[in-house]
mmCIF file of C-alpha atoms in Angstrom:
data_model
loop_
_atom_site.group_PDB
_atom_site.id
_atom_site.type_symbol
_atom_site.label_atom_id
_atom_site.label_comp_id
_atom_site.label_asym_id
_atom_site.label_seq_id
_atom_site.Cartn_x
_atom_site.Cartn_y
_atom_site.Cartn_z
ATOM 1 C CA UNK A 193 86.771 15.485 139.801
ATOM 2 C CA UNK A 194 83.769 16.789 139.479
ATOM 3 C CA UNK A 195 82.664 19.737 142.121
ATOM 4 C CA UNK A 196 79.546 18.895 144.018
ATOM 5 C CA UNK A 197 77.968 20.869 147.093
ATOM 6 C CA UNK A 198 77.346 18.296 149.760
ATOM 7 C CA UNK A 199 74.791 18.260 151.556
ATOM 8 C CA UNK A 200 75.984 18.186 155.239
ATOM 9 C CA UNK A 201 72.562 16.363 156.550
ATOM 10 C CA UNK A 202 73.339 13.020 154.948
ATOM 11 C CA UNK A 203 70.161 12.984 153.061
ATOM 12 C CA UNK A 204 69.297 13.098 149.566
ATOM 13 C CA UNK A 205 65.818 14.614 149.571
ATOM 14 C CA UNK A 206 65.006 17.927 150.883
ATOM 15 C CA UNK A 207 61.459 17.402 150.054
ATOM 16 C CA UNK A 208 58.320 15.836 151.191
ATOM 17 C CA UNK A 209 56.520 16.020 147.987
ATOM 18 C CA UNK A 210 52.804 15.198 147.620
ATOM 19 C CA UNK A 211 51.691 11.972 147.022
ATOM 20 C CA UNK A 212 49.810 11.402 144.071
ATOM 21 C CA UNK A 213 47.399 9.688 146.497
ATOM 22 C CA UNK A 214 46.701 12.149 148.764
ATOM 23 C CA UNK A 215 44.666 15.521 147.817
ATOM 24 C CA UNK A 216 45.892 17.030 151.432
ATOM 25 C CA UNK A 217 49.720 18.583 151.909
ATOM 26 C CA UNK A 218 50.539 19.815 155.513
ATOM 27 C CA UNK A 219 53.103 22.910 155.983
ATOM 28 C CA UNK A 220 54.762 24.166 158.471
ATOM 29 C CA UNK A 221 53.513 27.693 160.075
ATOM 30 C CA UNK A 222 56.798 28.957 160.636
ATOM 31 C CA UNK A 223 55.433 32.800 160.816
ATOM 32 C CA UNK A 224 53.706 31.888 163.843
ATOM 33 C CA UNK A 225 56.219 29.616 165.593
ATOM 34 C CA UNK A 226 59.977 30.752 165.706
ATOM 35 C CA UNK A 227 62.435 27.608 165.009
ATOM 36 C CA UNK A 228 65.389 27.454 166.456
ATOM 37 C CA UNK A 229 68.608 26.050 165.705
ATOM 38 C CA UNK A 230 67.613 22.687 166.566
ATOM 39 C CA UNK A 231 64.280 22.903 165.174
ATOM 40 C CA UNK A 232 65.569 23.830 161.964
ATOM 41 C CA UNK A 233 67.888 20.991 161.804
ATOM 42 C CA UNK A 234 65.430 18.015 163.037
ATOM 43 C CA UNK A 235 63.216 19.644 159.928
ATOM 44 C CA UNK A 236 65.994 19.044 157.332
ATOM 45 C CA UNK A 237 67.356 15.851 159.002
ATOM 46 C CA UNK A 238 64.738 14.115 160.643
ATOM 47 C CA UNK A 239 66.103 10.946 162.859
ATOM 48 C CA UNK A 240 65.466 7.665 160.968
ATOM 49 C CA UNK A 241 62.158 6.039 162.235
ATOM 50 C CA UNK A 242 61.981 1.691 161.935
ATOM 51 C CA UNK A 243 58.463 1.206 161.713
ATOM 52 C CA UNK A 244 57.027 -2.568 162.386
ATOM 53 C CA UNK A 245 55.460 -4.367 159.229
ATOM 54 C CA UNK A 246 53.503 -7.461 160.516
ATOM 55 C CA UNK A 247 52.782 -8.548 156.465
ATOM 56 C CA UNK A 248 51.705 -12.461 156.399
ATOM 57 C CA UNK A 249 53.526 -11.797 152.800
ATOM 58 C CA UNK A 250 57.242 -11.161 152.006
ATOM 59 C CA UNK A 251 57.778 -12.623 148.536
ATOM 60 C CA UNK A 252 56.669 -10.150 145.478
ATOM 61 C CA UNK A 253 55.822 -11.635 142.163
ATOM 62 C CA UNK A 254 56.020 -9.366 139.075
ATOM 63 C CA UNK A 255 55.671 -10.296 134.725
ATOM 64 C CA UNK A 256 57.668 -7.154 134.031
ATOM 65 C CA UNK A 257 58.985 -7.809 130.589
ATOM 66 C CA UNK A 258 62.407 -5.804 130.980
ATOM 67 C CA UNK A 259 63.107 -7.545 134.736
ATOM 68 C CA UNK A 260 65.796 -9.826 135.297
ATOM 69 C CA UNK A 261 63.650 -11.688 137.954
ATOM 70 C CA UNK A 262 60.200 -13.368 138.731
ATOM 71 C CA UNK A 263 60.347 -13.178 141.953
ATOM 72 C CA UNK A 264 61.569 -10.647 144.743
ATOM 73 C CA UNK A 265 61.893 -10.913 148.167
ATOM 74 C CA UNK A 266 62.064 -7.028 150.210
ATOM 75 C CA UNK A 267 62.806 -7.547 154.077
ATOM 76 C CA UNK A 268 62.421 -3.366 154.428
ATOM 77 C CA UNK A 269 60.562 -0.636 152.297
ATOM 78 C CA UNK A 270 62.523 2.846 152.536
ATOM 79 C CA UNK A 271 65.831 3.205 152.035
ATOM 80 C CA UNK A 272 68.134 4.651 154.289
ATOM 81 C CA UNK A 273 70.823 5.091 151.330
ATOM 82 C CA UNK A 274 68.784 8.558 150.153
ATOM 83 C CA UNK A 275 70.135 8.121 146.337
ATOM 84 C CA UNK A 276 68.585 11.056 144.892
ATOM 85 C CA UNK A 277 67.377 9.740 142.079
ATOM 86 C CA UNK A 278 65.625 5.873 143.305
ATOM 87 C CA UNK A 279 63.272 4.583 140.940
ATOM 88 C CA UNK A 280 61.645 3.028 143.954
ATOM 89 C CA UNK A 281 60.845 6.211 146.178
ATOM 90 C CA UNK A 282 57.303 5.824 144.673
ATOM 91 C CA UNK A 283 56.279 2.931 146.209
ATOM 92 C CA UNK A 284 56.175 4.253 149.884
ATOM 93 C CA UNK A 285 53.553 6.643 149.026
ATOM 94 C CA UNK A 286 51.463 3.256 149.110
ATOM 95 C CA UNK A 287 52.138 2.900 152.485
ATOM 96 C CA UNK A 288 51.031 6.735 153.445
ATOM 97 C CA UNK A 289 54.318 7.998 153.196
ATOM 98 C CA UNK A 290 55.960 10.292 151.014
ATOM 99 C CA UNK A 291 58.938 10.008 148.276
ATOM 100 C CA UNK A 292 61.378 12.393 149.192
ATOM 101 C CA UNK A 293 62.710 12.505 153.019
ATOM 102 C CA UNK A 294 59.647 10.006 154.391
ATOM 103 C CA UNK A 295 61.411 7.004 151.774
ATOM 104 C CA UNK A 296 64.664 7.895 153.518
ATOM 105 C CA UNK A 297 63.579 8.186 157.080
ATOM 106 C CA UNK A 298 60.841 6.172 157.783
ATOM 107 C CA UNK A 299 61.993 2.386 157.491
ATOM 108 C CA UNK A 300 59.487 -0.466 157.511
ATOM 109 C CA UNK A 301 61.055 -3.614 158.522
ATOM 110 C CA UNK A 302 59.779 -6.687 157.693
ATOM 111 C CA UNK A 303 60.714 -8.420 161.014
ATOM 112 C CA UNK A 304 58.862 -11.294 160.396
ATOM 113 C CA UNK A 305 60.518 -12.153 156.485
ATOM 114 C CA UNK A 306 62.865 -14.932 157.147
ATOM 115 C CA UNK A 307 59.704 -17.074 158.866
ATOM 116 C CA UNK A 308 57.396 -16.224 156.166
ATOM 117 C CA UNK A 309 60.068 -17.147 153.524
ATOM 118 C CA UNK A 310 60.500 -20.091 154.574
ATOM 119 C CA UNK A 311 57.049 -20.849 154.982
ATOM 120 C CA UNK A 312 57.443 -19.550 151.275
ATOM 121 C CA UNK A 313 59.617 -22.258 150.171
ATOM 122 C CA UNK A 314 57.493 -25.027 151.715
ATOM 123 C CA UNK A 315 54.856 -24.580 150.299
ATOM 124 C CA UNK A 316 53.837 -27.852 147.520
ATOM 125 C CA UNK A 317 52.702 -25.138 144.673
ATOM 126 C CA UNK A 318 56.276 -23.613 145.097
ATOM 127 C CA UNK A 319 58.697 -24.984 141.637
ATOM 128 C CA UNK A 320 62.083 -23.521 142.379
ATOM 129 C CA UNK A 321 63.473 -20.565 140.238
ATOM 130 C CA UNK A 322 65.543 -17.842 141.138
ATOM 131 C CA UNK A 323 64.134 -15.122 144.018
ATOM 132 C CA UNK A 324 65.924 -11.689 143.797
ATOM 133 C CA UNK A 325 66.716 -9.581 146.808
ATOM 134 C CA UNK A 326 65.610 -6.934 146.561
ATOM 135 C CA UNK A 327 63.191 -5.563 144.287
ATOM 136 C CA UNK A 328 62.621 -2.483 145.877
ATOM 137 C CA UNK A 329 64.949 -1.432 148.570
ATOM 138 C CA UNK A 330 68.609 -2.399 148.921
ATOM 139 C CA UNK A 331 69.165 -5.246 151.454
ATOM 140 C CA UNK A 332 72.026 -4.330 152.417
ATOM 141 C CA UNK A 333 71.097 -0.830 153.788
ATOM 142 C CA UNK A 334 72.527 0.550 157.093
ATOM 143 C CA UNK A 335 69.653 -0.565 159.212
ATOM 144 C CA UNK A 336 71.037 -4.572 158.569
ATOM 145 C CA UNK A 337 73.278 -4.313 160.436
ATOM 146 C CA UNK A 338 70.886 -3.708 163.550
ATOM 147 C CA UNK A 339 68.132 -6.268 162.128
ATOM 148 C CA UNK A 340 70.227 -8.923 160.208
ATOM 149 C CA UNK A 341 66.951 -9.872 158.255
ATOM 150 C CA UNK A 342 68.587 -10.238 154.787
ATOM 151 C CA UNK A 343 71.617 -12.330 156.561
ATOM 152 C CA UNK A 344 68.450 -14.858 157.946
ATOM 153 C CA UNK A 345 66.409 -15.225 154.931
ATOM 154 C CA UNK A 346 69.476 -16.207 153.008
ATOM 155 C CA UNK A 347 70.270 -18.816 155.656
ATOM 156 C CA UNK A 348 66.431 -20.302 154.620
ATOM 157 C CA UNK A 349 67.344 -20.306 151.018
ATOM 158 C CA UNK A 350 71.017 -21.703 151.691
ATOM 159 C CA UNK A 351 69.179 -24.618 153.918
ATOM 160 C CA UNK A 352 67.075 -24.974 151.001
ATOM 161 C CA UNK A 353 69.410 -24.667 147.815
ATOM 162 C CA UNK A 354 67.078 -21.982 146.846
ATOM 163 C CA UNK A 355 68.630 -19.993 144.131
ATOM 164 C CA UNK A 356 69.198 -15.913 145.008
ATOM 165 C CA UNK A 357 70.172 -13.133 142.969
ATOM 166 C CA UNK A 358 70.895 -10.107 145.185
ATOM 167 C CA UNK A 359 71.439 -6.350 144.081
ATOM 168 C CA UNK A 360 73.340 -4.013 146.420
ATOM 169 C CA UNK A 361 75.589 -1.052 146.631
ATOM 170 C CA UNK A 362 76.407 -1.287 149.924
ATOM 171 C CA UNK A 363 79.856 -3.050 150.870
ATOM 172 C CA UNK A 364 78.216 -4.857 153.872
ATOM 173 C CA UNK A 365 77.175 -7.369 151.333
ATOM 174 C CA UNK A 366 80.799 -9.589 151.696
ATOM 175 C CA UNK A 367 79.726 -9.985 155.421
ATOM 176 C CA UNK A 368 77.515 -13.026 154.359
ATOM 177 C CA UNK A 369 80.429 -14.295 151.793
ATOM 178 C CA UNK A 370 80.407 -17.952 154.186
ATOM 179 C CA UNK A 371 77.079 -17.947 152.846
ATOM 180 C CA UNK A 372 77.361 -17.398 149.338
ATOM 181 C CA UNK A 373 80.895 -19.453 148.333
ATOM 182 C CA UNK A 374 79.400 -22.449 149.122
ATOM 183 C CA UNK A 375 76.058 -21.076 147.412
ATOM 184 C CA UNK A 376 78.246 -20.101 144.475
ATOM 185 C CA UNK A 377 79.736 -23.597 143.819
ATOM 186 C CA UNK A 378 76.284 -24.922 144.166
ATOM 187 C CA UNK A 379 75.174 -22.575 141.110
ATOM 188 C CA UNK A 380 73.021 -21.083 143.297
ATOM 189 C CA UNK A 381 73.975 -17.214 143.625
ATOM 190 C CA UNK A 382 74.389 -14.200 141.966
ATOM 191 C CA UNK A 383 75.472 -11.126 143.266
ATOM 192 C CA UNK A 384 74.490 -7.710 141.687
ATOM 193 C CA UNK A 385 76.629 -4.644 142.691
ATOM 194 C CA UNK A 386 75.371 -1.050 141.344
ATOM 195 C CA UNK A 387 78.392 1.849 140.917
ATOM 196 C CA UNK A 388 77.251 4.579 139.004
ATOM 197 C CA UNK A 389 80.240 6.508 139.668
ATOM 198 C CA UNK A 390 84.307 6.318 140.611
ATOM 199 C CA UNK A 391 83.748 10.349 141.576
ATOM 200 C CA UNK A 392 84.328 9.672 145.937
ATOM 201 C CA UNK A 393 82.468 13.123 146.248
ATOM 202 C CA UNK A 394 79.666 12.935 143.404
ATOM 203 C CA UNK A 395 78.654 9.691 145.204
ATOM 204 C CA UNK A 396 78.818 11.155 148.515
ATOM 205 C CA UNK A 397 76.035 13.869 147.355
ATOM 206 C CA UNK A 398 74.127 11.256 145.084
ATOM 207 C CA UNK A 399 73.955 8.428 147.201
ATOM 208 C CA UNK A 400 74.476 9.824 150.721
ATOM 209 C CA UNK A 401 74.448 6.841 152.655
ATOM 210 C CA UNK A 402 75.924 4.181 150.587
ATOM 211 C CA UNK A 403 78.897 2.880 150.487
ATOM 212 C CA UNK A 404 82.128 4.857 148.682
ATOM 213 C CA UNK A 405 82.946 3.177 145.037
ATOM 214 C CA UNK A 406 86.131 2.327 146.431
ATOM 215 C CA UNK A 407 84.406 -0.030 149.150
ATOM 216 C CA UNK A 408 82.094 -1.285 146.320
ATOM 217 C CA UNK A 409 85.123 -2.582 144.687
ATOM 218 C CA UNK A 410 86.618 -4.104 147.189
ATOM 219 C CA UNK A 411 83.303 -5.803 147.793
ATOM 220 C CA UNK A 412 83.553 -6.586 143.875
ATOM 221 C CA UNK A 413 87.320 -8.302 144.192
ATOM 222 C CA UNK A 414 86.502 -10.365 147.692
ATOM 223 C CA UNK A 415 83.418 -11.968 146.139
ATOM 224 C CA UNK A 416 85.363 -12.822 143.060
ATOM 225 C CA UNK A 417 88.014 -14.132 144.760
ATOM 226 C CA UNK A 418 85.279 -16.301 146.777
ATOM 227 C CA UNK A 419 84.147 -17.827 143.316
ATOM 228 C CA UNK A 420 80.963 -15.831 143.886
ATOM 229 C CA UNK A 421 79.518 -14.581 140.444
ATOM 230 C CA UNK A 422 79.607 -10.888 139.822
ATOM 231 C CA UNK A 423 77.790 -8.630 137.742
ATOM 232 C CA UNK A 424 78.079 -4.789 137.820
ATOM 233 C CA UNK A 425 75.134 -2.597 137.111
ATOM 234 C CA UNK A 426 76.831 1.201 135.897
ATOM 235 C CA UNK A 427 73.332 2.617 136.816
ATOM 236 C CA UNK A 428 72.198 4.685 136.511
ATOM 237 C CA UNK A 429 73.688 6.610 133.954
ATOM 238 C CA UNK A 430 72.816 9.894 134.260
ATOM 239 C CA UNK A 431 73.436 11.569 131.169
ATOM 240 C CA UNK A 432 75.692 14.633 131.325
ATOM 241 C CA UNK A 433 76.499 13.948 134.533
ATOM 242 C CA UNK A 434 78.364 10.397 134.747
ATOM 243 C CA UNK A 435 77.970 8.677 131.404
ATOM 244 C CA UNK A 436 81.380 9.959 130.330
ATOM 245 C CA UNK A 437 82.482 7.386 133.246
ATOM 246 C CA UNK A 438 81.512 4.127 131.246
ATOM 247 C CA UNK A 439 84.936 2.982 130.306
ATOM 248 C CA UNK A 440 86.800 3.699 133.271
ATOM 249 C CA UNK A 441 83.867 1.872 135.842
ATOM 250 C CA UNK A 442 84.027 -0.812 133.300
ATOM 251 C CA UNK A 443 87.824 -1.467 133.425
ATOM 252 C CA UNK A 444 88.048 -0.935 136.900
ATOM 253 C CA UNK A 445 85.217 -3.328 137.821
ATOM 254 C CA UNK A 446 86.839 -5.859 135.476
ATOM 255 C CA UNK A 447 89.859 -5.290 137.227
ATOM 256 C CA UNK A 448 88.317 -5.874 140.475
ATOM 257 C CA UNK A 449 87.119 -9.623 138.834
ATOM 258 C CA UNK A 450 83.277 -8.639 137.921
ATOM 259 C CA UNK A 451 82.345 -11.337 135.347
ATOM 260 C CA UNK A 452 79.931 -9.156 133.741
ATOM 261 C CA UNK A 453 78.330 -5.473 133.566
ATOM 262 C CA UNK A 454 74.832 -3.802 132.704
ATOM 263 C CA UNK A 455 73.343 -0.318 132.846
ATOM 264 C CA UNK A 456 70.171 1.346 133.071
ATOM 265 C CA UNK A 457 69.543 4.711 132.239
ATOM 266 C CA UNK A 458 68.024 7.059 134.638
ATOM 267 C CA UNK A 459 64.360 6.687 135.451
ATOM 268 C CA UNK A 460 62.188 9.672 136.730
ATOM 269 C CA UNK A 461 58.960 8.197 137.562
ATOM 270 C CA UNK A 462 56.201 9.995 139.746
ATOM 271 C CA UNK A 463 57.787 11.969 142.502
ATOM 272 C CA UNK A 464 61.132 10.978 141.538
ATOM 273 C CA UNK A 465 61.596 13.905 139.140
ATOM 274 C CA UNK A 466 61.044 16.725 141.069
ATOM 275 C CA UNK A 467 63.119 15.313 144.125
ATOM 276 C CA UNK A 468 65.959 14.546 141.406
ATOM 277 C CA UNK A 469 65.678 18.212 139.893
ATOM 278 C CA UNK A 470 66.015 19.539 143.288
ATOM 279 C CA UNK A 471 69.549 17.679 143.929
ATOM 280 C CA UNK A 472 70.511 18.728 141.037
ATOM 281 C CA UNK A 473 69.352 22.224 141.684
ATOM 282 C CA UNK A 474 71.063 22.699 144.986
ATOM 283 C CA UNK A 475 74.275 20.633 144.140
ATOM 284 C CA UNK A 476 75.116 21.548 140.075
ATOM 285 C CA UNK A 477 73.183 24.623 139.194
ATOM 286 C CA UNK A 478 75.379 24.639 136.296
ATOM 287 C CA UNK A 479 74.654 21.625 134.975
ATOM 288 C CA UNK A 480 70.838 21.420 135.529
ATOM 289 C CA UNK A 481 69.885 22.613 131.942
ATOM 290 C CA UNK A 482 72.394 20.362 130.167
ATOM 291 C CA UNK A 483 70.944 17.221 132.100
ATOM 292 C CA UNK A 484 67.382 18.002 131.792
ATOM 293 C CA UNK A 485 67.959 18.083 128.309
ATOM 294 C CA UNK A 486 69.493 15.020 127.514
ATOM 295 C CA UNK A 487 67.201 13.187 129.916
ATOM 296 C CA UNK A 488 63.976 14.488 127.831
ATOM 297 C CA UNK A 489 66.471 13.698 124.673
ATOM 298 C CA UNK A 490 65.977 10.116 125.807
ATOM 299 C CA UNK A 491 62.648 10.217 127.350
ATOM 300 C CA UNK A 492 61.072 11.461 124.559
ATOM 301 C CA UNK A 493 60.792 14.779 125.343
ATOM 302 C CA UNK A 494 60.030 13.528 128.650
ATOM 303 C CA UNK A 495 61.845 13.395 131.849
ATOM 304 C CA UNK A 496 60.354 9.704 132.012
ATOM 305 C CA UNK A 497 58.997 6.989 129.917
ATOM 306 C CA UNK A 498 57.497 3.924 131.269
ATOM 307 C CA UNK A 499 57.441 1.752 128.520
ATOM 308 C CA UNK A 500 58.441 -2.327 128.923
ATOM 309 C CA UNK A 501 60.867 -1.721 125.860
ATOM 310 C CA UNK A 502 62.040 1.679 126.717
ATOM 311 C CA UNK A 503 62.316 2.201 130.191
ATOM 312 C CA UNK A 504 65.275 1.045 130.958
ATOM 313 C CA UNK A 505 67.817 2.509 128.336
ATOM 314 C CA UNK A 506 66.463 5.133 126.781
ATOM 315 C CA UNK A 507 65.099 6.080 122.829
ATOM 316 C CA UNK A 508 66.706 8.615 120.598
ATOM 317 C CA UNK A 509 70.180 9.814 119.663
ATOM 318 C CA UNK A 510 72.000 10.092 122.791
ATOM 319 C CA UNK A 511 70.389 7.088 124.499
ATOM 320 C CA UNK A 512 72.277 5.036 120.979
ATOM 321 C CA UNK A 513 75.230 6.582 121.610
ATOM 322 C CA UNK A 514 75.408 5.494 125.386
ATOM 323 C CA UNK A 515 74.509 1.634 124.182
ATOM 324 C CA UNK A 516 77.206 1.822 121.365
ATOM 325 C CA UNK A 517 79.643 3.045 124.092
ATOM 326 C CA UNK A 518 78.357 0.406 127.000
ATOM 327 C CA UNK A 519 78.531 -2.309 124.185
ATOM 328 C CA UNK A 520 82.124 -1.497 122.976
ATOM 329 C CA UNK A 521 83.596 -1.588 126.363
ATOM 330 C CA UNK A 522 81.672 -4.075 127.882
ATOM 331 C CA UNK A 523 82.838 -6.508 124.940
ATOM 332 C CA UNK A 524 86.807 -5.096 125.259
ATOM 333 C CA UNK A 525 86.839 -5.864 129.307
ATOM 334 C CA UNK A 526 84.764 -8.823 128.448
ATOM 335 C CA UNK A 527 81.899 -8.013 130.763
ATOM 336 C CA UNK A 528 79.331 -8.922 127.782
ATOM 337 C CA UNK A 529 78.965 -13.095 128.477
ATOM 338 C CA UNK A 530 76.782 -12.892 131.606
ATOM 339 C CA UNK A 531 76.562 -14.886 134.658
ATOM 340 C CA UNK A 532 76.511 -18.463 135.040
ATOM 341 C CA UNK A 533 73.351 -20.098 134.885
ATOM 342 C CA UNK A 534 71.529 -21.426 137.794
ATOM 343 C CA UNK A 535 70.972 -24.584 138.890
ATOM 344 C CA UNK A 536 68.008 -25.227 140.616
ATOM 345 C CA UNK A 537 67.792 -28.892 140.697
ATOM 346 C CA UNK A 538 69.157 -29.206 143.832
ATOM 347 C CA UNK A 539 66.067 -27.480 145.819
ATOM 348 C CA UNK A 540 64.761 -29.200 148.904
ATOM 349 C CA UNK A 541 62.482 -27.678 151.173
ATOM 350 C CA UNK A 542 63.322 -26.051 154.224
ATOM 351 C CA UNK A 543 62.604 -27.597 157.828
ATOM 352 C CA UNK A 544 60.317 -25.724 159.966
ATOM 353 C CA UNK A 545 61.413 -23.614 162.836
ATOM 354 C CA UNK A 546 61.659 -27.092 164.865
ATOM 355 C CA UNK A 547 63.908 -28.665 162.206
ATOM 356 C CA UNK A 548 61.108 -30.804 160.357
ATOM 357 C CA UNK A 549 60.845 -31.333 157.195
ATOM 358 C CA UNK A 550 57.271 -32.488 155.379
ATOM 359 C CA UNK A 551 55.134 -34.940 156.909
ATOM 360 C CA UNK A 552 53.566 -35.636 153.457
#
């Protein structure tokens, strides 16, 4: 097992860093003003904030060679998880906020999403083809619980025989599994889980508020069982940290009934790297050399690359060694065919909120 220092706050960012959009930084005058206790602790752990997004837009189209999808549909921005190293902590500093504990604490929610998908769907110009959820933020964070606006917008698309792809690594996703079995023998879902790591306590640090691998399993085995299509993403691999996990996540997730497995090597985009480095700085000293250097091994001498053909797994010699090893597994547990395809023949649209359907 390996020994990480958790961090007792629950978050994984101790840092508000700068936005690259923003030439001001604020700082506390702490020689002036005497913190207390309490002070000090609503500093490193602020309470999570839900901030109102009244968007007249909830469906996000990219042409992103190396994505799986088209089309993404994000009912929250921030992510309450705190996974130290989220590709997608730079896209809140388009919203004002910062990438380190502002991604993890302050939560727009996009109340509105599951009436502006459907209107979506409705619309004449719209030719059905798979929608992911979510691009950006994980659906399935805490806060749906509360809000329930993933749970809703997949009732549109089930309504509608819309086709849905949705990535998670939080266990609350087999809530919805009256949803997606009859979805799933439709050909109309896929479900995406993400486990990095079978370490209880290295996920714990890295992904604070996620679910535990062993929950992500068991989410893994019920929707299998359910006839729901199941595809692991071992991401990311952060070489010298977890890559040496590869077989064992991909023989336990093929125990668990995954049909299929991907990876994606760790990303340090923007402000990403330096709340990354910090983790790694406050939980494996140790280790922080070894880890920068394979990441720039793989980077280019880089901590990040954003190239279409690059991006995602890496160049150079250790990068080939961690596709040989993905490959040779993935092919022995037979997690190498993919999913099913979709069928998107079936697509109606949806009624409106009074239960119409299309005049014309």
């Amino acid at each position: 097992m390996i020994d990480a220092r958790i961090d007792s706050v629950g978050r994984g960012s101790n840092l508000r860093p700068v936005s690259r959009f923003d030439n001001t930084s604020k700082v506390l005058a702490l020689d002036v003003i005497e913190p207390d206790a309490d002070d000090i602790a609503a500093l490193s752990n602020p309470a999570t904030e839900f901030i109102p997004d009244r968007t007249k837009s909830v469906i996000s189209e990219n042409d992103s060679p190396d994505v799986g999808f088209r089309y993404s549909l994000n009912p929250y921005r921030g992510c309450e998880h705190g996974c130290s190293y989220c590709y997608a902590r730079p896209t809140h500093e388009y919203l004002g906020f910062d990438a380190g504990l502002g991604f993890e604490t302050k939560i727009v929610v996009k109340h509105d999403a599951p009436k502006l998908f459907r209107a979506f769907l409705a619309r004449d110009a719209w030719v059905p083809e798979p929608i992911a959820l979510s691009g950006v933020t994980d659906p399935y964070q805490p806060c749906e619980r509360r809000f329930r606006l993933t749970r809703r917008c997949l009732e549109v698309a089930a309504v509608s025989n819309q086709p849905m792809s949705i990535i998670t690594k939080n266990a609350l996703v087999v809530r919805d599994l009256d949803l997606f079995a009859p979805m799933a023998a439709e050909g109309l879902i896929h479900v995406n889980v993400s486990i990095g790591t079978l370490d209880a306590v290295l996920a714990r640090s890295m992904e604070p508020r996620a679910s535990a691998p062993l929950a992500r399993l068991r989410a893994v085995r019920e929707l299998s069982a359910a006839g729901v299509p199941v595809r692991v993403l071992v991401a990311p691999i952060i070489p010298g940290l977890n890559d040496a996990e590869i077989p064992t996540i991909l023989e336990a997730v093929k125990e668990a009934g995954a049909s299929a497995a991907a990876y994606t090597m760790l990303r340090l985009p923007w402000a990403v790297a330096p709340v990354f480095m910090d983790w790694m700085a406050r939980t494996f000293p140790e280790r922080v050399e070894r880890v920068e250097g394979r990441v720039r091994d793989a980077r280019g001498g880089r901590l990040n690359n954003s190239a279409f053909d690059q991006r995602m797994t890496g160049t150079g010699v250790y990068a080939e060694l961690i596709r040989r090893v993905f490959k040779v597994f993935a092919r022995r547990f037979g997690l190498n065919s993919g999913l099913p395809p979709y069928d998107c023949s079936k697509f109606q649209p949806p009624p409106d909120a009074n239960g119409q359907g299309r005049l014309f």
